[in-house]
Coordinates of C-alpha atoms and ligand atoms in Angstrom, one line a residue:
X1 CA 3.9 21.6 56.9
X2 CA -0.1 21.3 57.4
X3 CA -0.9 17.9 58.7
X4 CA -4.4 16.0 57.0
X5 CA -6.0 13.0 58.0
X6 CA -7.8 11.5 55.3
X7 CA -10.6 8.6 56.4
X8 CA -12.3 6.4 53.7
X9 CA -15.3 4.0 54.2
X10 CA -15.8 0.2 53.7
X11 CA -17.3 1.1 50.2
X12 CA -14.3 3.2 49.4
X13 CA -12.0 0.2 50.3
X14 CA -14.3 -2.5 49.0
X15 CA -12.0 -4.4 46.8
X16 CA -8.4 -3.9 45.4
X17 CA -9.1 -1.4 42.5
X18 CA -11.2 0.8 45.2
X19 CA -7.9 0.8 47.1
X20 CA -6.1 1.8 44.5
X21 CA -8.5 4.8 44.1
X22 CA -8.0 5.8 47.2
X23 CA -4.1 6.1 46.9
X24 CA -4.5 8.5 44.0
X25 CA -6.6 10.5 46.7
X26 CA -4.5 10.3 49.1
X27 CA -1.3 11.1 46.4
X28 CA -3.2 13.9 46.0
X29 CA -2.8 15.6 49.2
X30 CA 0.8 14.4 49.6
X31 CA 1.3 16.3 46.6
X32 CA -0.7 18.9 47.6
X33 CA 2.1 19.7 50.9
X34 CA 0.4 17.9 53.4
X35 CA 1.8 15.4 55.8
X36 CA -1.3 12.4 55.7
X37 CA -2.3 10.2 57.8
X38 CA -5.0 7.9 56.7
X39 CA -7.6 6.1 58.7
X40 CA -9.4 2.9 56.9
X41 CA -12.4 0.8 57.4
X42 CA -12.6 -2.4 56.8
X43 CA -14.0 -3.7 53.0
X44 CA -17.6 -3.2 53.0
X45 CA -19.4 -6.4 54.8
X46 CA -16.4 -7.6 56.1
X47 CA -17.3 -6.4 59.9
X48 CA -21.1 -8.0 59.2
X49 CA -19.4 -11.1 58.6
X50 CA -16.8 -11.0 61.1
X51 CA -19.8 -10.3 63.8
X52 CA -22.1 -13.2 62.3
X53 CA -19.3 -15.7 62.8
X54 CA -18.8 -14.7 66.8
X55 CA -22.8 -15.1 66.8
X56 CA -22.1 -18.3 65.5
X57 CA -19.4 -19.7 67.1
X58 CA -21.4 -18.8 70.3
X59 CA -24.5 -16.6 71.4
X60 CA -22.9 -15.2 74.6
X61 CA -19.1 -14.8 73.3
X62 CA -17.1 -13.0 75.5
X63 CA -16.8 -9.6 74.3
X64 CA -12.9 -9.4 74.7
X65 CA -12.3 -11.8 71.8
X66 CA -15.5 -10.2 69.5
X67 CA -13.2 -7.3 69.7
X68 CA -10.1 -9.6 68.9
X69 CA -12.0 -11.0 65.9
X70 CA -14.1 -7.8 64.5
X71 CA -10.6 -5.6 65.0
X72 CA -9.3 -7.7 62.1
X73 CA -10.9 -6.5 58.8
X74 CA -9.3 -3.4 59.3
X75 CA -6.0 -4.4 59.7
X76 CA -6.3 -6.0 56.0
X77 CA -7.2 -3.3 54.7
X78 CA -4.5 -1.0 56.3
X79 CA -1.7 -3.2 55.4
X80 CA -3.6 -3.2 51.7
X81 CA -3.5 0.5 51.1
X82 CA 0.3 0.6 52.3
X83 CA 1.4 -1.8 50.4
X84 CA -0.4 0.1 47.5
X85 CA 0.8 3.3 48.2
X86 CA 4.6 1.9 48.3
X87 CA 3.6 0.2 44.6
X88 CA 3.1 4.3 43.6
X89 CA 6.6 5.0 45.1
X90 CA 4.7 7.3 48.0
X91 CA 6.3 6.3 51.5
X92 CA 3.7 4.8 54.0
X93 CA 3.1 2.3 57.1
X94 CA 0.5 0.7 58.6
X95 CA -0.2 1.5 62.0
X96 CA -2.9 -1.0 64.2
X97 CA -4.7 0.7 67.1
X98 CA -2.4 -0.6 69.5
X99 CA 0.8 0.4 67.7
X100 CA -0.4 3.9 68.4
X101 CA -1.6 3.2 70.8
X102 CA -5.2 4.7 70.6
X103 CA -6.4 4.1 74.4
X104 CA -9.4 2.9 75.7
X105 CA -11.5 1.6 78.4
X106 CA -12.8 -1.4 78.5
X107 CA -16.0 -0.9 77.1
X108 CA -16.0 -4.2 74.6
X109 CA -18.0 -3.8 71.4
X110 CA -18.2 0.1 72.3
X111 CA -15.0 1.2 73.7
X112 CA -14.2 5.0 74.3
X113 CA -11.0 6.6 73.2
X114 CA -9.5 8.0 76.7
X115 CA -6.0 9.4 75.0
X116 CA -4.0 9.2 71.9
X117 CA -0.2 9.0 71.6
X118 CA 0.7 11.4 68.5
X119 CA 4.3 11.6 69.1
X120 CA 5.3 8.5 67.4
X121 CA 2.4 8.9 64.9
X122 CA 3.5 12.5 64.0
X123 CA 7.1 12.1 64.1
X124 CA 6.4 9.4 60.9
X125 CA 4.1 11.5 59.0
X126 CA 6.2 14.7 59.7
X127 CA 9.1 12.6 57.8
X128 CA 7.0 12.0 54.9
X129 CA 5.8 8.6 55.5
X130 CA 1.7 8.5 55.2
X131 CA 0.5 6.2 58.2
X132 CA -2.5 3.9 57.3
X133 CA -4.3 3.3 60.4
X134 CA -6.6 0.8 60.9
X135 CA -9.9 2.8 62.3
X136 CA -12.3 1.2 64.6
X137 CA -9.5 -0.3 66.5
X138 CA -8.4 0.7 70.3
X139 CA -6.1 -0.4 73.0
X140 CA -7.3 -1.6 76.9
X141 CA -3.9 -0.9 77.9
X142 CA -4.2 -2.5 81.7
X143 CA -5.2 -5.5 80.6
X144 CA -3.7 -5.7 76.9
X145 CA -6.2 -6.3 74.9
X146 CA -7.9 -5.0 71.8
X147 CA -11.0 -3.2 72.0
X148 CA -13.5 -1.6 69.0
X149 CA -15.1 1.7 69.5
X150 CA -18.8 0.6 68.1
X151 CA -20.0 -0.1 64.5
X152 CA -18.9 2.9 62.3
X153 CA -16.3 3.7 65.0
X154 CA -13.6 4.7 62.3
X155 CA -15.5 8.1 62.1
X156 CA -14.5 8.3 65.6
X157 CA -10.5 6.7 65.3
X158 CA -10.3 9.9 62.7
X159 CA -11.8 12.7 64.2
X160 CA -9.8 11.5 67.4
X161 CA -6.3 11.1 65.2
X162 CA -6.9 14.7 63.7
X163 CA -7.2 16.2 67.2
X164 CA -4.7 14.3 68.4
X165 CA -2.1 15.4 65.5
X166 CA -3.7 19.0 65.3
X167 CA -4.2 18.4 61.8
X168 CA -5.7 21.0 59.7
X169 CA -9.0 19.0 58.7
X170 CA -10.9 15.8 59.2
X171 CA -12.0 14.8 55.5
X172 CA -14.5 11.6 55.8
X173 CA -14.4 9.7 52.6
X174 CA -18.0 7.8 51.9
X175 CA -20.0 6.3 49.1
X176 CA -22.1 9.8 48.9
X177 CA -20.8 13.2 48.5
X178 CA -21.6 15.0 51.4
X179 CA -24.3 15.2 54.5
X180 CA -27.8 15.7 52.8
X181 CA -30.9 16.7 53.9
X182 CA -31.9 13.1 54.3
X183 CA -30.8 10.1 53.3
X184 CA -30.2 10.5 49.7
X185 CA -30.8 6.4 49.1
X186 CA -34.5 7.1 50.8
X187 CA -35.5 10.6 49.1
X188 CA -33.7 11.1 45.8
X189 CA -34.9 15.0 46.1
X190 CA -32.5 15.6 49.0
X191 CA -30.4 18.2 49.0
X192 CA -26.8 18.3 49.6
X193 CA -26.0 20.7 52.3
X194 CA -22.8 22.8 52.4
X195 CA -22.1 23.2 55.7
X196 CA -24.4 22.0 59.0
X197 CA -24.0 23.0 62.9
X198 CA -22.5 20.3 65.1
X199 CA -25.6 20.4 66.8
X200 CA -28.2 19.7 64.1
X201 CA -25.1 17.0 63.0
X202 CA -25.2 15.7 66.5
X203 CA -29.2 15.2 66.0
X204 CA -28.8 13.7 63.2
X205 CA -26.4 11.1 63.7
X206 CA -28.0 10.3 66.8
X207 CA -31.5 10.1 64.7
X208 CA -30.5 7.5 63.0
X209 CA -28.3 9.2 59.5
X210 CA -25.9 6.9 60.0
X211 CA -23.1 9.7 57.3
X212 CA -21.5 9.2 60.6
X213 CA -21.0 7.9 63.7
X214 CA -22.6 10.2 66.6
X215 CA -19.5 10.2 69.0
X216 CA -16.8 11.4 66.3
X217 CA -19.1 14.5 65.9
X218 CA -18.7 15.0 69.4
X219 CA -15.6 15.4 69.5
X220 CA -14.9 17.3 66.3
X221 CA -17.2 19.9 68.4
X222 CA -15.3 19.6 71.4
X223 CA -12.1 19.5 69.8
X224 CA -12.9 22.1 66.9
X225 CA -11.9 19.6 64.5
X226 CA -12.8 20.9 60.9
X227 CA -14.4 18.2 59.6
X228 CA -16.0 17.2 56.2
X229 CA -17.6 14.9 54.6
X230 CA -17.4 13.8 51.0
X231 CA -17.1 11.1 47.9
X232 CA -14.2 8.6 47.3
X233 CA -16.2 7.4 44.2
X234 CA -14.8 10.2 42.1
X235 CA -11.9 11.1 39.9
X236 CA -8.9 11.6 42.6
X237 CA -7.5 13.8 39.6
X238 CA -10.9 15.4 38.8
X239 CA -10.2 19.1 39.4
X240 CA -12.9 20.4 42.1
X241 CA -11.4 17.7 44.4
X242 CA -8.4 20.4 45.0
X243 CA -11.4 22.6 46.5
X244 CA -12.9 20.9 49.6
X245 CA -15.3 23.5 50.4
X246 CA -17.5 22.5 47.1
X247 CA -16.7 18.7 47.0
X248 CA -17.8 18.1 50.3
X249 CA -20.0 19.3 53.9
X250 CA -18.5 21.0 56.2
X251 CA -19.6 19.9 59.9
X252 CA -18.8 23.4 61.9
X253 CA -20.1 26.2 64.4
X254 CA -23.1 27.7 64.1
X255 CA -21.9 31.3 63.7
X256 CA -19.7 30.1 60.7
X257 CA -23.0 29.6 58.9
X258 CA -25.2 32.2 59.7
X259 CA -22.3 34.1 58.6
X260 CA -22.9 32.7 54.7
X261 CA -27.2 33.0 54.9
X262 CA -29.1 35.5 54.5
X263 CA -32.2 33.7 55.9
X264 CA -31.7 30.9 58.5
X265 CA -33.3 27.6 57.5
X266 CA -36.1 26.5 60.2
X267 CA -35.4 22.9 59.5
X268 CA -32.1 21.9 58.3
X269 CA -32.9 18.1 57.6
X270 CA -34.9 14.5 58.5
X271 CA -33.6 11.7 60.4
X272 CA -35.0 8.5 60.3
X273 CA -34.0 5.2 62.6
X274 CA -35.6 1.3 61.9
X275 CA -33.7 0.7 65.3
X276 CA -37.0 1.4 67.7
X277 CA -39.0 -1.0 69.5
X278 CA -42.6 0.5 71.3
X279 CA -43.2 -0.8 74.8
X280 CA -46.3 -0.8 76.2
X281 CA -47.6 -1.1 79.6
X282 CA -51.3 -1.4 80.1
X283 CA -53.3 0.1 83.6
X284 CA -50.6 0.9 85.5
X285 CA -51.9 2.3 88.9
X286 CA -51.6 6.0 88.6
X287 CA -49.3 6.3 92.0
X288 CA -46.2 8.2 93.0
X289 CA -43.0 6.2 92.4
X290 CA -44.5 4.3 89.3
X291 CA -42.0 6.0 87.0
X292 CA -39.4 4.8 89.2
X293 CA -40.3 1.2 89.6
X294 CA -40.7 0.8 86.1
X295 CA -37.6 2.9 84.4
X296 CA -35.4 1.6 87.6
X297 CA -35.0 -2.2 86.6
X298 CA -34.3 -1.0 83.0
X299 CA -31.6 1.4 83.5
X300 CA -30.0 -1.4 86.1
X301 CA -30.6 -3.9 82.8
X302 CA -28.4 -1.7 80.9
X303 CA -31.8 -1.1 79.0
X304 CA -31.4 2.1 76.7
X305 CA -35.1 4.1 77.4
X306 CA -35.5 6.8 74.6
X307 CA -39.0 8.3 74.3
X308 CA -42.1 8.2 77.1
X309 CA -44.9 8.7 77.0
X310 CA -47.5 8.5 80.1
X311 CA -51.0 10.1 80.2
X312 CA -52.7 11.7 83.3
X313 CA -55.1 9.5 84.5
X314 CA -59.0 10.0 85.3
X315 CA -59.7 6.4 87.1
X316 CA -56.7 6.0 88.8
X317 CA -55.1 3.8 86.3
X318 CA -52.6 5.0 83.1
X319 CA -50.9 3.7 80.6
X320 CA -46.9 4.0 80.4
X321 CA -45.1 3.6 76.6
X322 CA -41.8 3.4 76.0
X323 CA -39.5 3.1 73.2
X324 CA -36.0 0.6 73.3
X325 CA -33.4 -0.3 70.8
X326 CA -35.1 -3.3 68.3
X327 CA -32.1 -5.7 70.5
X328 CA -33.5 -5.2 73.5
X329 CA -37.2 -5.7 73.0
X330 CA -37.4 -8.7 74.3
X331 CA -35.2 -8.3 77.5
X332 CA -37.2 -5.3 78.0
X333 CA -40.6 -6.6 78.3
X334 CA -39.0 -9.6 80.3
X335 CA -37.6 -7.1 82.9
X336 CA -41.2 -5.2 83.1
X337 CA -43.1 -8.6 83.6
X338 CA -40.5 -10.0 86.5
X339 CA -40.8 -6.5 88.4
X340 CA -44.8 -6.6 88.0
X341 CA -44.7 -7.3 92.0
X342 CA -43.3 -3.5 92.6
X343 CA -45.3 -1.7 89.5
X344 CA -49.4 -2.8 89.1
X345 CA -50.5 -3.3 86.0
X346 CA -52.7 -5.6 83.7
X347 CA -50.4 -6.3 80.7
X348 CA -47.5 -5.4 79.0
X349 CA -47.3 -6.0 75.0
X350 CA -45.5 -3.9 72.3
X351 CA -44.2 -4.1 68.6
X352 CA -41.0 -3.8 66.3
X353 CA -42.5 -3.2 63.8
X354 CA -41.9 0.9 64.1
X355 CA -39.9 4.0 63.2
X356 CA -38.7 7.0 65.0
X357 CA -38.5 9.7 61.9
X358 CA -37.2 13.3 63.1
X359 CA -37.4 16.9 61.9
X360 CA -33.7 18.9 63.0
X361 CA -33.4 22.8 62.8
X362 CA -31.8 24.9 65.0
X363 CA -34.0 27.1 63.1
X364 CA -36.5 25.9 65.2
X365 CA -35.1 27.7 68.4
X366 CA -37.1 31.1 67.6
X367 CA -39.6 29.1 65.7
X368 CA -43.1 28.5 66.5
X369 CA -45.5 26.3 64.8
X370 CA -43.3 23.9 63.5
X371 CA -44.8 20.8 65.1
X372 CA -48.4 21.6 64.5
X373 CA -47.5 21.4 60.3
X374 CA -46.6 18.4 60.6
X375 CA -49.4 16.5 62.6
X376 CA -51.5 18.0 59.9
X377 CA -49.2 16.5 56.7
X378 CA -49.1 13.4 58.9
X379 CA -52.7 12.9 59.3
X380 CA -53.5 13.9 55.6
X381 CA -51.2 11.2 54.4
X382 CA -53.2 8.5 56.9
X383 CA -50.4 8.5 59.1
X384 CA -51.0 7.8 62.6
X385 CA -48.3 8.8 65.1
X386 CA -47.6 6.3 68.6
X387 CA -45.7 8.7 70.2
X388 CA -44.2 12.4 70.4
X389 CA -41.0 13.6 71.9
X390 CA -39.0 16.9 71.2
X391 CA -36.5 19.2 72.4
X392 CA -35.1 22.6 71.5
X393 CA -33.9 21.6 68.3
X394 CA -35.7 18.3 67.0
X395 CA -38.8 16.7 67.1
X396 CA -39.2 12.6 66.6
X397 CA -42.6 11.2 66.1
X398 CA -42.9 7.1 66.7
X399 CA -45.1 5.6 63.7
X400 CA -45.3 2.2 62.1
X401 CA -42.6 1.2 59.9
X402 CA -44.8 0.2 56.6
X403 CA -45.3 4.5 56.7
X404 CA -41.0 5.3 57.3
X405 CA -40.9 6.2 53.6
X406 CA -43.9 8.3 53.2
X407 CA -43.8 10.4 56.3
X408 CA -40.0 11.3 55.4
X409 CA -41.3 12.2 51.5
X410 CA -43.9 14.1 53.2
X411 CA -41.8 15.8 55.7
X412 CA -39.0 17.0 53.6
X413 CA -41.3 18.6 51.5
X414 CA -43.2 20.2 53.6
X415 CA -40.5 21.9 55.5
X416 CA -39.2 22.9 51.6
X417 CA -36.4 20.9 51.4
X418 CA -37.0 19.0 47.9
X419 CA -34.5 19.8 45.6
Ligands
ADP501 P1 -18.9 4.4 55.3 O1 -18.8 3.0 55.0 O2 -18.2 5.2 54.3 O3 -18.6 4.8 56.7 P2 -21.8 4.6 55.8 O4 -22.6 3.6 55.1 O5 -21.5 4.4 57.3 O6 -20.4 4.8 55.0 O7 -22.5 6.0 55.7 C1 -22.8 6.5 54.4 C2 -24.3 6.3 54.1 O8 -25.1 7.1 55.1 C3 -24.8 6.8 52.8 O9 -24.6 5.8 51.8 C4 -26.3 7.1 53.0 O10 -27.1 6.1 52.5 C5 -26.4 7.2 54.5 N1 -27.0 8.4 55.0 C6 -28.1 8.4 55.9 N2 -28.5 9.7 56.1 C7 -27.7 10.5 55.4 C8 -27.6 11.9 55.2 N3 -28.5 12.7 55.8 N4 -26.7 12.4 54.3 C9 -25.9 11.5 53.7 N5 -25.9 10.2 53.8 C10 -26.8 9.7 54.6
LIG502 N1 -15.9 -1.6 60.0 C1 -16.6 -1.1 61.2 C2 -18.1 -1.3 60.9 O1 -18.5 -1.8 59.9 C3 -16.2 0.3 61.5 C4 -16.5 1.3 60.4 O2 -16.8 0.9 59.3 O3 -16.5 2.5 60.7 O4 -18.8 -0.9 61.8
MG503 MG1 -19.8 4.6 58.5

């Protein structure tokens, strides 16, 4: 018998008659012949709360017992949709992360799965029992004690549960019906896409289209886990939800979709991210080693350094911009003033107050010209742009924040992707 698991959101499992929803779903597939396993997040601002009360309780908590108290919304809910399931007379358990166990390192507050035990796991399903598992949850097995893989880490526990179990798909359950062109809550022209590469998926997660968490696409590619993502705000019963390939997006190989198009799109969809901070460091002496002495005391600050951007110099003197997460602003700029000793320069100042917005194609591979269309709809609109970066299959452009909005509009219609 085929194995499924079957992951659904905190919107999916927001309160007890979304729960119960989500059992009909999952009596579907039981019904269907397949042995389930369900991965749940917790109820929809449960981990935001969770997260403010550790803030609370005390700015620098130790990040062994954030895990011990964010790990716990999940485990309500797991327990929830057993208990559920058992009320419809369908078998089921719940299982936490360390029943599993799903292993991790220690990585607090962003763990890593390292292995997953499906004997025991598969063995119950394989018997007919569905197994509710609480997502988001992991195991540091030296030490015994809980760990979370990062917010929207249940993408991950399922992806990683479906390889683990060899299951014949990954089906993510959200609050939208599929991976669109954008985000459908920003551009209400967006297009739902049928199938998209790992690699544009990868982008896009990555980008900021938080559909789903970056690190469960990696490992659906390096796993090959078919995986797709679609609504839980249906009709379980509703007869297209028997046919997966047109109720949800397929996240798969390139090949398998340049198999289905005539013409290959040149840009498959717009990522935008709220999450930047600009960094700027004023007359930096142009010298060898600058680079170095600035990006150096970052990287050993656990600082994460997206784009750059320096200029060649004419007097001798340049100016060095940077982009960190919104967290770390702060720290950043601290770390840059205290190594001013080692690097030169007159000032250092910055802002928050921008947006990283990104055009993703692997369409543009054997595409020229794509760039230059934009700074040209940018400009038009009065858009000025901070700061470039690109790479074979994206480009992200830094801008202020008050123009996120109007330079995704613009975008996704000038690359034809209004529906
Ligand atoms: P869940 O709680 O089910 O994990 P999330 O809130 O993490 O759901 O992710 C779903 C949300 O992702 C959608 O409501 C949508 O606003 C947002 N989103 C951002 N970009 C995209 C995109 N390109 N396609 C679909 N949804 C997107
Ligand atoms: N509940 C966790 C979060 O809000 C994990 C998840 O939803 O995927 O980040
Ligand atoms: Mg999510």
């Amino acid at each position: 018998m085929p194995r499924l698991v079957m992951k659904f959101g905190g919107t999916s499992v927001a309160n007890l008659e979304r729960i119960s929803n989500v059992a009909r779903h999952v009596a579907r597939e039981v019904e269907a012949g397949y042995k389930v396993a369900v991965v749940v997040s917790a109820m929809s601002g449960k981990t935001n709360e969770l997260v403010a009360w550790c803030k609370e309780a005390a700015p620098l908590y130790e990040p062994s017992e954030y895990d011990a108290v964010v790990a716990s919304g999940e485990q309500v809910t797991s327990g929830l949709l057993a208990i559920t399931l058992k009320k419809m007379g369908i078998p089921a358990r719940s299982w936490q992360g360390w029943q599993i166990p799903i292993s991790t390192d220690d990585a607090h507050g962003s763990a890593r799965i390292l292995d997953i035990d499906g004997e025991a796991l598969g063995g119950s399903i394989d018997a007919g029992e569905v197994a509710v598992i609480a997502g988001f949850q992991g195991i540091h097995l030296p030490t015994r004690r809980l760990t979370t893989l990062g917010r929207g880490g249940s993408d991950t526990s399922a992806v990683a549960v479906a390889a683990a179990l060899k299951a014949e798909r990954c089906d993510i359950y959200t609050d939208v019906d599929g991976v669109y062109t954008t985000d459908p809550r920003v551009v209400p022209k967006a297009k739902r896409l049928d199938r998209i590469a790992f690699e544009e998926m990868l982008e896009m997660a990555s980008l900021g289209a938080k559909v789903l968490q970056v690190r469960s696409v990696e490992l659906a590619m390096v796993h090959n886990v078919r995986t797709f993502v679609r609504s839980s705000l249906v009709d379980p019963e509703a007869p297209e939800m028997a046919n997966v390939e047109k109720a949800g997006t397929l996240i798969c190989d390139e090949e398998e979709i340049v198999a289905t198009q005539m013409e290959q799109q040149v840009v498959t969809g717009i990522a935008f991210s709220k999450d930047e901070a600009q960094v700027s460091i004023r007359r930096v002496a142009d010298k060898p080693g600058i680079a170095a002495a600035v990006f150096g005391p970052l990287a050993e600050a656990h600082i994460n350094v997206d784009m750059i951007v320096q200029n060649v110099s004419a007097d001798g003197f340049t100016d060095i911009t940077f982009t960190v997460p919104n967290a770390d602003f702060e720290r950043a700029k601290a770390v840059i003033e205290t190594a001013k000793g080692a690097i030169d320069f007159h000032d250092v100042e910055g802002s928050t107050d921008v947006t990283k917005v990104s055009v993703i194609g692997i369409g543009m591979r054997s595409h020229a010209g794509v760039a230059a269309k934009a700074f040209e709809a940018l400009a038009a609109r009065g858009i000025n742009i901070r700061a470039i970066t690109t790479s074979e299959i994206k480009i992200s452009f830094l801008i202020d924040a008050a123009y996120t909005e109007l330079a995704v509009r613009t975008l996704h219609s000038l690359y034809g992707l209004d529906s």
